[in-house]
Coordinates of C-alpha atoms in Angstrom, one line a residue:
X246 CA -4.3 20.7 -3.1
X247 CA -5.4 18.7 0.0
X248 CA -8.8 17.4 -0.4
X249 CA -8.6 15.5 2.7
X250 CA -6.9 17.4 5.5
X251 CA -6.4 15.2 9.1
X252 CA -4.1 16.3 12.3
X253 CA -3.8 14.8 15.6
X254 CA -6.7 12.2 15.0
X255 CA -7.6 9.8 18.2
X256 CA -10.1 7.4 18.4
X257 CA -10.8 5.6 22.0
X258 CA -13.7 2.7 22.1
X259 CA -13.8 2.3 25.9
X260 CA -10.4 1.9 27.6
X261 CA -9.0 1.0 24.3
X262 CA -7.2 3.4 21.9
X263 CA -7.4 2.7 18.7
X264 CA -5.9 5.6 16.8
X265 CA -3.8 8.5 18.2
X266 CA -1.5 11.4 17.0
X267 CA -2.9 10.4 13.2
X268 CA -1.9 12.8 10.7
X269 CA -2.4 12.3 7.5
X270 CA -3.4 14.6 4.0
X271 CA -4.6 13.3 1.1
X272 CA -4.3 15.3 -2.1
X273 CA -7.2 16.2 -4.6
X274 CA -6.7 13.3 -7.6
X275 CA -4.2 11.1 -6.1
X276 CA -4.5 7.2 -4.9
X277 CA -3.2 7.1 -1.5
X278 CA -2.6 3.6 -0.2
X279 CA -3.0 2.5 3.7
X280 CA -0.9 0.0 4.6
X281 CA -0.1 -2.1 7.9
X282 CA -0.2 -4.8 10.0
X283 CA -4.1 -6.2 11.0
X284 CA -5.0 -4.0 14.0
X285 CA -3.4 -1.3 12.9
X286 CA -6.0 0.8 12.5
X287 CA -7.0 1.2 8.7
X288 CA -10.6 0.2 8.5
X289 CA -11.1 2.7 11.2
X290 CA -8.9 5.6 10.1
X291 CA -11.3 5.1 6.9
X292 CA -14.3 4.8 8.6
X293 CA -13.5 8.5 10.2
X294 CA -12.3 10.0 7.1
X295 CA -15.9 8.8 5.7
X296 CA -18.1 10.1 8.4
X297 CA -19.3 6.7 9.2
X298 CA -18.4 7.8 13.2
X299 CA -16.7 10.3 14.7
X300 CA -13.3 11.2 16.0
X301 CA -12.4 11.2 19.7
X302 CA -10.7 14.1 18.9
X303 CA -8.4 15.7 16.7
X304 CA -9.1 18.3 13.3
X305 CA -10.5 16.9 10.4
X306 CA -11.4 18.8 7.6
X307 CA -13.0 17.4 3.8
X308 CA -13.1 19.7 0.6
X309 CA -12.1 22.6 2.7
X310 CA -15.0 21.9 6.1
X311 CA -14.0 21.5 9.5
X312 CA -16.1 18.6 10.4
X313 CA -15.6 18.7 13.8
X314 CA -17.1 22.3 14.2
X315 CA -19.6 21.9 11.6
X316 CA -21.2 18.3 12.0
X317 CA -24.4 19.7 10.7
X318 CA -23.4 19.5 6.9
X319 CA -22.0 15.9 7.7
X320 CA -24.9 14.4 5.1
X321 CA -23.9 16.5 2.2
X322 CA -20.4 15.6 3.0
X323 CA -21.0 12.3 2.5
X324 CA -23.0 12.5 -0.6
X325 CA -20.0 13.6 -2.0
X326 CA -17.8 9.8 -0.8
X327 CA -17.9 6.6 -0.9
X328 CA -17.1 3.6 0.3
X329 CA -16.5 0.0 -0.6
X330 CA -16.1 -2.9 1.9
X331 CA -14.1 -5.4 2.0
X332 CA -16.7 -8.4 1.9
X333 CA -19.3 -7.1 -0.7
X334 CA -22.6 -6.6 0.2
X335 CA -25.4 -7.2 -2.2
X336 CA -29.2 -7.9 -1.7
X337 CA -31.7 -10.4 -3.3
X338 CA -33.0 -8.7 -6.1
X339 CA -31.3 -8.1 -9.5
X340 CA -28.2 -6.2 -10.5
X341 CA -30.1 -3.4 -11.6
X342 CA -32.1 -2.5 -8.4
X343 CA -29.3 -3.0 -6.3
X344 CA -27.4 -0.7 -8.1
X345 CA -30.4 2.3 -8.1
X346 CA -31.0 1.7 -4.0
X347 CA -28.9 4.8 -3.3
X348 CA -30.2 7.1 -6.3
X349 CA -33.9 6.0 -5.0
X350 CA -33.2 7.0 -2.1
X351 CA -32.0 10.5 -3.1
X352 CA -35.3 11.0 -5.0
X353 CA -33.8 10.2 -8.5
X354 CA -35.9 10.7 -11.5
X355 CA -36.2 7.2 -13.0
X356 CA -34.7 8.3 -16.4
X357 CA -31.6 9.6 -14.6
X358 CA -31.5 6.6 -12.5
X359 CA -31.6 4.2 -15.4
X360 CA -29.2 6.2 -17.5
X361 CA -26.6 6.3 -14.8
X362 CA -27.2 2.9 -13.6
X363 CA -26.3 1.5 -17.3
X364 CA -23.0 3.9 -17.3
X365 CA -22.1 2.3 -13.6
X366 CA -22.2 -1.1 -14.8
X367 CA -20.6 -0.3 -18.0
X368 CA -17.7 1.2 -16.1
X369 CA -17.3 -2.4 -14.1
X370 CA -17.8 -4.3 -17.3
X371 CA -20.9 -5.9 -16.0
X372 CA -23.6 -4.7 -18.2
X373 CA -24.4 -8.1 -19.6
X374 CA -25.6 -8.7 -15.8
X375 CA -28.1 -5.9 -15.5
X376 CA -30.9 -8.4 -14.7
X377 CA -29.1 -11.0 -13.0
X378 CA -30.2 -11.6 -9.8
X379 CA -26.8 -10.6 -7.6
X380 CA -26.7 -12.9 -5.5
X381 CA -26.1 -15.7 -8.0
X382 CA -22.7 -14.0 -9.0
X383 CA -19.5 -15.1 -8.2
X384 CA -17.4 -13.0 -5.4
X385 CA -15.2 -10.9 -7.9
X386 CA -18.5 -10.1 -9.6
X387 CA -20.7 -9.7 -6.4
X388 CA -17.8 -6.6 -5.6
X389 CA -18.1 -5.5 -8.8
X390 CA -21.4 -4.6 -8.2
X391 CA -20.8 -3.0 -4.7
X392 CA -18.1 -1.0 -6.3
X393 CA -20.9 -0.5 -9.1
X394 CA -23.7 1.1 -6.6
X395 CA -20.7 3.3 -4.8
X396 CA -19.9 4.8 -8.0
X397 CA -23.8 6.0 -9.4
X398 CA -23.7 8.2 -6.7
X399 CA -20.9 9.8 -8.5
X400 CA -18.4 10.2 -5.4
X401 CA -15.2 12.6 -5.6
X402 CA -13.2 10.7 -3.0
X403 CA -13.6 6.7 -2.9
X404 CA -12.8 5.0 0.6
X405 CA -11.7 1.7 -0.6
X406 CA -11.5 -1.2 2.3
X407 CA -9.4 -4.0 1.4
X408 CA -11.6 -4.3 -1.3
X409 CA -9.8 -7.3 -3.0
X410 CA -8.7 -9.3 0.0
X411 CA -11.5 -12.3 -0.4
X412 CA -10.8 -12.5 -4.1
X413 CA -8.7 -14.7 -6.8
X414 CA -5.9 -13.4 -8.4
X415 CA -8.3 -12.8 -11.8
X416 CA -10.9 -10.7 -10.1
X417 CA -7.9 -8.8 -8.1
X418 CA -6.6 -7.8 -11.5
X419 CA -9.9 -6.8 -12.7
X420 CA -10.7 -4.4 -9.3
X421 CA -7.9 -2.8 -9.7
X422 CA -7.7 -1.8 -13.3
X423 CA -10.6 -0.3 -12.4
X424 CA -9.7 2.0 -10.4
X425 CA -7.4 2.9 -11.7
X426 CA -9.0 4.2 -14.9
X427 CA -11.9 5.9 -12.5
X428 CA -8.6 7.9 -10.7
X429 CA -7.2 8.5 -14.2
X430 CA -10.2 9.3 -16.4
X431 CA -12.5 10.5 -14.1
X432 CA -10.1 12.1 -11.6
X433 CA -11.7 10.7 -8.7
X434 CA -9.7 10.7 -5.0
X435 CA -8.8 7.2 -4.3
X436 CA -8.1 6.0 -0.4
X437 CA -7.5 2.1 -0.4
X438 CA -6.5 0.2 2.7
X439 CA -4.6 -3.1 2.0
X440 CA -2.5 -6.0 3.1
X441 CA -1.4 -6.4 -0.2
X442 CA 2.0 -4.7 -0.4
X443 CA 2.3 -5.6 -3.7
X444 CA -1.1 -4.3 -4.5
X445 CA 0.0 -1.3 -2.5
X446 CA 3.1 -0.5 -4.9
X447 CA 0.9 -0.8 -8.1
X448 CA -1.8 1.1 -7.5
X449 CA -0.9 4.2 -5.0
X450 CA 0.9 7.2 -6.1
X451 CA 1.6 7.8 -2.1
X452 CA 1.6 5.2 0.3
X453 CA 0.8 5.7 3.9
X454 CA 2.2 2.8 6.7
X455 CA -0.1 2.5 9.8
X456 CA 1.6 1.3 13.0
X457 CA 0.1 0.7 16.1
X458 CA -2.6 3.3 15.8
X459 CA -0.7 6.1 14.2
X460 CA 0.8 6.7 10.4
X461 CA 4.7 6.2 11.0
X462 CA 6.0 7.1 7.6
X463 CA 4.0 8.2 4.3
X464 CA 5.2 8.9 1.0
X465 CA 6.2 7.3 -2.7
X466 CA 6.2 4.0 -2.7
X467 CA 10.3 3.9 -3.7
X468 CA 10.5 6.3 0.1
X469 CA 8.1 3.7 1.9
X470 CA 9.7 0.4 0.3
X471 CA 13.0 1.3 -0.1
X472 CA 13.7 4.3 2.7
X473 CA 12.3 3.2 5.4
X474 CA 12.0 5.4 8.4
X475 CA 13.0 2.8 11.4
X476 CA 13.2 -0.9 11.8
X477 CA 9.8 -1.8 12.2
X478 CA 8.7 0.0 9.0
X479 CA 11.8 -2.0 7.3
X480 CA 10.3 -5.2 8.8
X481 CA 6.5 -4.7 7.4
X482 CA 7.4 -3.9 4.1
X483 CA 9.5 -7.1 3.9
X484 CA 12.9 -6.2 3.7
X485 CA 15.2 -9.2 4.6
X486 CA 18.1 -7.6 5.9
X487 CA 18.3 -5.3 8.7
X488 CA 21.7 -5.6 10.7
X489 CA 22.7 -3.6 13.2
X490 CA 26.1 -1.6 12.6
X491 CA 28.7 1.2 14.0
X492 CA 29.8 4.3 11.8
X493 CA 33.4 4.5 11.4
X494 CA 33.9 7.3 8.9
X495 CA 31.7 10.0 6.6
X496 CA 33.8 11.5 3.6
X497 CA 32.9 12.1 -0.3
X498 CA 29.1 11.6 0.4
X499 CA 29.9 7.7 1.5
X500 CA 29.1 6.6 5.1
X501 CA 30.9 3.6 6.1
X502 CA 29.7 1.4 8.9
X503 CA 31.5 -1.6 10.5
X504 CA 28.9 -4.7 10.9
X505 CA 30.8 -7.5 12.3
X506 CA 33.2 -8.6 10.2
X507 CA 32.4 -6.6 7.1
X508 CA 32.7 -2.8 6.7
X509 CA 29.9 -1.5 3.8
X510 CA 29.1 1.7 2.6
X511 CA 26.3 3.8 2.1
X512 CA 24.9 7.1 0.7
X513 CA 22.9 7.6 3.5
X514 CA 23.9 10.5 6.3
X515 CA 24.9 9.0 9.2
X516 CA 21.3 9.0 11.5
X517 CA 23.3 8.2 14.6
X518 CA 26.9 6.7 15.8
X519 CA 24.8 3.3 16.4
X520 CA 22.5 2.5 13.0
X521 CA 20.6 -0.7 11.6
X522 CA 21.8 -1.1 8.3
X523 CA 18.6 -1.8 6.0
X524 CA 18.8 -3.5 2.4
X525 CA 16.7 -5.1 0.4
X526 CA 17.5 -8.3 -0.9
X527 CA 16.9 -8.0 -4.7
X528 CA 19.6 -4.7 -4.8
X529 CA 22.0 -7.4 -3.7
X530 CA 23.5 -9.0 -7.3
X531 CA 25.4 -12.4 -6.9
X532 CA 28.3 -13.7 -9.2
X533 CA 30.1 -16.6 -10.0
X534 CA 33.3 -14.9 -10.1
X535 CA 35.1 -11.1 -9.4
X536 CA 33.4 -8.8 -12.0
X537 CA 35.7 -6.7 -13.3
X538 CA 33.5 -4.1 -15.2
X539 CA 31.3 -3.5 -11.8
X540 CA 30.7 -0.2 -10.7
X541 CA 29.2 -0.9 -7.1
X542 CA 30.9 0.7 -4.1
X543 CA 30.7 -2.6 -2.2
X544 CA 31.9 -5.4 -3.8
X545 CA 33.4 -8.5 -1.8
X546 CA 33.8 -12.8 -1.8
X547 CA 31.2 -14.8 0.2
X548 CA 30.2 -18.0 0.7
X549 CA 26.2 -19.4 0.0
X550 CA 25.2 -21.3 3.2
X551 CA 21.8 -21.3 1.9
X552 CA 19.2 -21.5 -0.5
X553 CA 15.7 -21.6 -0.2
X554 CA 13.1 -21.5 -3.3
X555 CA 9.9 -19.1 -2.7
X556 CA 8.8 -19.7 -6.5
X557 CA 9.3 -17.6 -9.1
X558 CA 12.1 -16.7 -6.5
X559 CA 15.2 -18.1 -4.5
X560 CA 16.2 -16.6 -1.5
X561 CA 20.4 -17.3 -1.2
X562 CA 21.8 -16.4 2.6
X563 CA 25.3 -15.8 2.1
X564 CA 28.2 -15.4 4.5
X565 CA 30.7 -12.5 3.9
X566 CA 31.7 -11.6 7.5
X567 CA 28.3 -10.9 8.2
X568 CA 24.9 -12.4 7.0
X569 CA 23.3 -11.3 4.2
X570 CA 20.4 -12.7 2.2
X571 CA 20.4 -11.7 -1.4
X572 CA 17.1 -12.1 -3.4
X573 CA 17.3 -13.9 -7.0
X574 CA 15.0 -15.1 -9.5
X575 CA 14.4 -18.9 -9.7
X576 CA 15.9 -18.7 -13.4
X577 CA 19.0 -16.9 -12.3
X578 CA 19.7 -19.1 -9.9
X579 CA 19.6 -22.1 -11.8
X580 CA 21.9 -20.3 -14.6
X581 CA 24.4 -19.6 -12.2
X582 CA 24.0 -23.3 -10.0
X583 CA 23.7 -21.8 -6.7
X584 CA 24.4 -24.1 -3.9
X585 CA 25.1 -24.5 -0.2
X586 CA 28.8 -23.8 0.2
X587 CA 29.7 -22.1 -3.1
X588 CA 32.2 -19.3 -3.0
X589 CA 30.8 -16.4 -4.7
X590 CA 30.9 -12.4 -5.6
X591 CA 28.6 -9.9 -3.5
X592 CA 28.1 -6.5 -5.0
X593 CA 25.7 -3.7 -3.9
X594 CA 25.7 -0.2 -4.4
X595 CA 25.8 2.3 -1.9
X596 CA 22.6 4.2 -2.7
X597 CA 20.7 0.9 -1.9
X598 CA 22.4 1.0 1.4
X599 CA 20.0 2.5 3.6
X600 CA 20.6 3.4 7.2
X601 CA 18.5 4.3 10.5
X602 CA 18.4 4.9 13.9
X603 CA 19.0 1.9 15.6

């Protein structure tokens, strides 16, 4: 069940267009990851889906309510979010006031505001804190607590803004175990922008990639990272080889496309006559000599005419009639003494052979 429900979303500041043609539906329970380059639009998309400011135009409806035609019951609406920033905001005073601003506000009894403060903070870990002054707490902690006085409210849907993108690798960790026992435990909607395509892949059971104002492609993480939709889509989401290629022939469920001096198949349907021809570097396996119990469709000699460390990994360009850059773990690399100018085995199944338009 959408719980979220957006079509044809534009936002214009000015002359400038921000957003435009943005569809996008998020289902009740899920974590749905943003993703996309800076300027893409995500903080804004979120900011919409919040009710922070309005659409330009566009249909957006939330638990079921047109928003658009019924702005009047924006307030309870948003009682029912949240949202977290990405640089935390907390105020002078102690954990535990800054945590009960919002229930205050709301008229609170001060029982119920003490009980549920003690259960947010228990639900970040931060409990021994509870009279701390905020401000005196580290970064990772200081979000902790943001995350902390978005969650007494008790929100179905959490907007989530590059939440973690100011913080070390530790307090990373700790943000995002956390929500993901809120999505699992407490079934709370999860939206969470982030540059982190990594982060993206753990996290979201959907991912959603923003380009140039609009979502290009959304779906599972293996679709996003693995099937891209076009060649800027492959480029974001890292993938180091994208070369462009000719169809020669389609038969047995096997496309095979001429690139250069290499012909390589795939399991993809032919898109076009003329495709880019999209893999990702660790499908491609490297060996010191012919292996003769492998079962991958392509399977040819090459020679390294590069290797470059990017700890714990190596990336090794190879030469096999056309370039290709095959992704390898540091330790790998060393067991197998990969050089500059060594002649070795490429092999690479067809279903990691992905092809689009080009």
């Amino acid at each position: 069940m959408a719980i979220v429900e957006a079509q044809k979303i534009r936002k214009v500041y000015g002359s400038l267009e921000v957003l435009h043609d943005v569809d996008l539906s998020v289902r009740e329970g899920e974590i749905l990851g943003l993703i996309g380059p800076s300027g893409s639009g995500k903080s804004t998309l979120l900011r919409i889906l919040d009710l922070i400011e309005p659409p330009s135009g566009g249909e957006l409806s939330i638990f079921g309510i047109d928003t658009v035609g019924e702005r009047g019951r924006w307030l309870d609406l948003r009682r029912r979010m949240g949202m977290l920033f990405q640089r935390p905001i907390v105020f002078n005073a102690s954990v535990y006031d800054n945590i009960a601003m919002g229930l205050r506000y709301r008229g609170a009894p001060r029982d119920e505001i003490d009980r549920r403060v003690k259960e947010a903070l228990e639900a970040v870990g931060l409990s021994r804190y509870i009279r701390s002054r905020a401000t005196d707490l580290s970064g990772g902690e200081q979000q902790r607590v943001a995350l902390s006085r978005v969650l007494v409210t008790d929100p179905e849907i959490l907007f989530l803004d590059e939440p973690t993108a100011n913080l070390d690798p530790g307090s990373t960790a700790t943000i995002e175990a956390i929500v993901t026992r809120l999505n699992r435990e407490r079934g709370i909607t999860v939206l969470i922008s982030t540059h982190d395509l990594a982060q993206g892949q753990r996290l979201a059971h959907r991912v959603a990639v923003m380009i140039e104002g609009t979502v290009a492609q959304a779906g599972s993480p293996r679709e996003i990272f693995h099937e891209p939709k076009d060649q800027k889509i492959a480029r974001f989401v890292g993938v180091q080889n994208i070369i462009h290629g000719r169809v020669v022939s389609r038969e047995g469920g096997l496309t095979t496309v001429e690139m250069k001096e290499r012909r390589i198949v795939s399991k993809t349907p032919p898109p076009a006559e003329e495709v880019a021809v999209v893999i990702r570097g660790e499908d491609i396996s490297l060996h010191r000599r012919e292996p003769g119990y492998e079962e991958a469709e392509n399977l040819f000699p090459a020679r390294i005419t590069s290797v470059e460390p990017m700890a714990p990994f190596v990336n090794v360009t190879v030469d096999c009639g056309c370039a290709l850059v095959a992704l390898v773990t540091a330790r790998r690399a060393e067991a197998l003494g990969l050089r500059a100018g060594m002649d070795v085995w490429v092999s690479l199944p067809a279903r990691v052979v992905h092809l689009v338009p080009r």
